[in-house]
Amino acid sequence: EVFNADISDIFIIKNIKKLSKPEILGRVKRLENSSDKYLEILKTNFPKQFNLRGLRITIDCANGAAYKVGPQLFRSLGATVHEIGTTPNGFNINKKCGSTFPNKIKYYTKKNKSHIG
């Protein structure tokens, strides 16, 4: 006899006994201050008195995961920060920015008279 099933049906049949009971599943909790905690962790990589005061930095976050934390880190260390690539929409990571489009950071670094980009 031919067994005619979808792959998801086969997975469910074989693994249904391995599922956790609802009462022992974990719960999701949003950590509202996670960026602040991450910044503090990042700053521990620098000597205590380290600062970037007087430095102008242009940063391209490529609309990626560090679009908030990157500029915040440099600002918290005292730099003047010009940021690009900080408007992610879920589809525009590296779109005409970031490491795949280096002319943009080059242009804005010169335009902002930054010390580094």
Short mmCIF file of C-alpha atoms in Angstrom, two decimals:
data_model
loop_
_atom_site.label_atom_id
_atom_site.label_comp_id
_atom_site.label_asym_id
_atom_site.label_seq_id
_atom_site.Cartn_x
_atom_site.Cartn_y
_atom_site.Cartn_z
CA GLU A 1 0.00 0.00 0.00
CA VAL A 2 1.30 3.47 -0.93
CA PHE A 3 1.47 6.03 1.87
CA ASN A 4 0.59 9.40 0.38
CA ALA A 5 1.51 12.24 2.76
CA ASP A 6 2.96 15.70 2.81
CA ILE A 7 6.43 16.07 4.39
CA SER A 8 4.93 18.14 7.24
CA ASP A 9 2.49 15.30 7.94
CA ILE A 10 5.39 12.85 8.20
CA PHE A 11 7.27 15.18 10.54
CA ILE A 12 4.20 15.59 12.76
CA ILE A 13 3.53 11.85 12.88
CA LYS A 14 7.15 11.01 13.80
CA ASN A 15 7.70 13.85 16.30
CA ILE A 16 4.35 14.38 18.02
CA LYS A 17 5.51 12.37 21.04
CA LYS A 18 8.62 14.57 21.45
CA LEU A 19 6.73 17.85 21.94
CA SER A 20 6.92 19.59 25.32
CA LYS A 21 3.81 19.78 27.46
CA PRO A 22 2.32 23.31 27.53
CA GLU A 23 2.83 23.68 31.27
CA ILE A 24 6.63 23.35 30.98
CA LEU A 25 7.16 25.64 27.99
CA GLY A 26 9.03 28.90 28.52
CA ARG A 27 7.50 32.31 28.16
CA VAL A 28 8.65 35.22 26.01
CA LYS A 29 9.39 38.48 27.76
CA ARG A 30 10.52 41.64 25.98
CA LEU A 31 13.64 43.16 27.50
CA GLU A 32 12.95 46.86 27.04
CA ASN A 33 16.41 48.10 28.04
CA SER A 34 18.43 45.53 26.11
CA SER A 35 20.20 48.19 24.01
CA ASP A 36 21.36 49.98 27.17
CA LYS A 37 22.67 46.75 28.65
CA TYR A 38 24.43 45.84 25.39
CA LEU A 39 26.04 49.31 25.25
CA GLU A 40 27.40 48.87 28.76
CA ILE A 41 28.87 45.49 27.79
CA LEU A 42 30.47 46.96 24.66
CA LYS A 43 31.98 49.83 26.64
CA THR A 44 33.77 47.39 28.94
CA ASN A 45 36.07 46.63 25.99
CA PHE A 46 37.60 50.10 26.32
CA PRO A 47 39.79 51.46 29.13
CA LYS A 48 37.73 53.32 31.76
CA GLN A 49 38.92 56.82 30.78
CA PHE A 50 38.72 56.17 27.01
CA ASN A 51 36.84 58.80 25.05
CA LEU A 52 36.36 60.05 21.51
CA ARG A 53 35.74 63.71 22.38
CA GLY A 54 36.53 66.04 19.50
CA LEU A 55 36.30 63.25 16.92
CA ARG A 56 33.77 63.43 14.08
CA ILE A 57 32.66 60.00 12.88
CA THR A 58 30.39 59.08 10.00
CA ILE A 59 28.92 55.61 10.47
CA ASP A 60 27.01 53.50 7.96
CA CYS A 61 24.95 50.87 9.74
CA ALA A 62 23.67 49.39 6.45
CA ASN A 63 20.12 49.30 7.84
CA GLY A 64 21.17 46.26 9.83
CA ALA A 65 20.88 45.06 13.40
CA ALA A 66 23.27 47.65 14.86
CA TYR A 67 21.45 50.64 13.38
CA LYS A 68 20.65 52.01 16.86
CA VAL A 69 23.51 50.71 19.00
CA GLY A 70 26.34 51.68 16.63
CA PRO A 71 25.73 55.43 16.68
CA GLN A 72 24.79 55.33 20.39
CA LEU A 73 28.09 53.67 21.28
CA PHE A 74 30.23 56.31 19.60
CA ARG A 75 28.09 59.15 20.99
CA SER A 76 28.33 57.70 24.49
CA LEU A 77 32.13 57.78 24.10
CA GLY A 78 31.96 61.48 23.24
CA ALA A 79 32.19 61.53 19.44
CA THR A 80 30.10 63.68 17.14
CA VAL A 81 28.33 61.09 15.00
CA HIS A 82 26.82 61.45 11.54
CA GLU A 83 24.81 58.38 10.70
CA ILE A 84 23.55 56.80 7.51
CA GLY A 85 21.89 53.45 6.91
CA THR A 86 19.82 53.74 10.07
CA THR A 87 16.30 53.39 8.69
CA PRO A 88 15.72 49.63 8.33
CA ASN A 89 12.39 48.42 7.02
CA GLY A 90 13.09 44.69 6.91
CA PHE A 91 13.95 44.69 3.21
CA ASN A 92 16.70 47.28 2.79
CA ILE A 93 19.72 45.76 4.57
CA ASN A 94 22.80 46.78 2.52
CA LYS A 95 20.57 48.38 -0.11
CA LYS A 96 22.73 51.14 -1.61
CA CYS A 97 24.68 51.35 1.65
CA GLY A 98 27.00 49.37 3.89
CA SER A 99 30.00 47.33 2.78
CA THR A 100 28.41 46.58 -0.60
CA PHE A 101 28.16 50.29 -1.43
CA PRO A 102 31.31 51.96 0.00
CA ASN A 103 31.00 55.14 -2.08
CA LYS A 104 28.15 56.31 0.14
CA ILE A 105 30.22 56.32 3.34
CA LYS A 106 33.10 57.88 1.40
CA TYR A 107 30.83 60.69 0.18
CA TYR A 108 29.29 61.42 3.60
CA THR A 109 32.60 61.21 5.43
CA LYS A 110 33.96 63.95 3.16
CA LYS A 111 30.73 65.96 3.24
CA ASN A 112 30.59 65.91 7.06
CA LYS A 113 34.33 66.63 7.31
CA SER A 114 34.56 63.57 9.55
CA HIS A 115 37.87 62.33 10.86
CA ILE A 116 36.85 58.76 10.07
CA GLY A 117 34.05 56.92 8.33
#
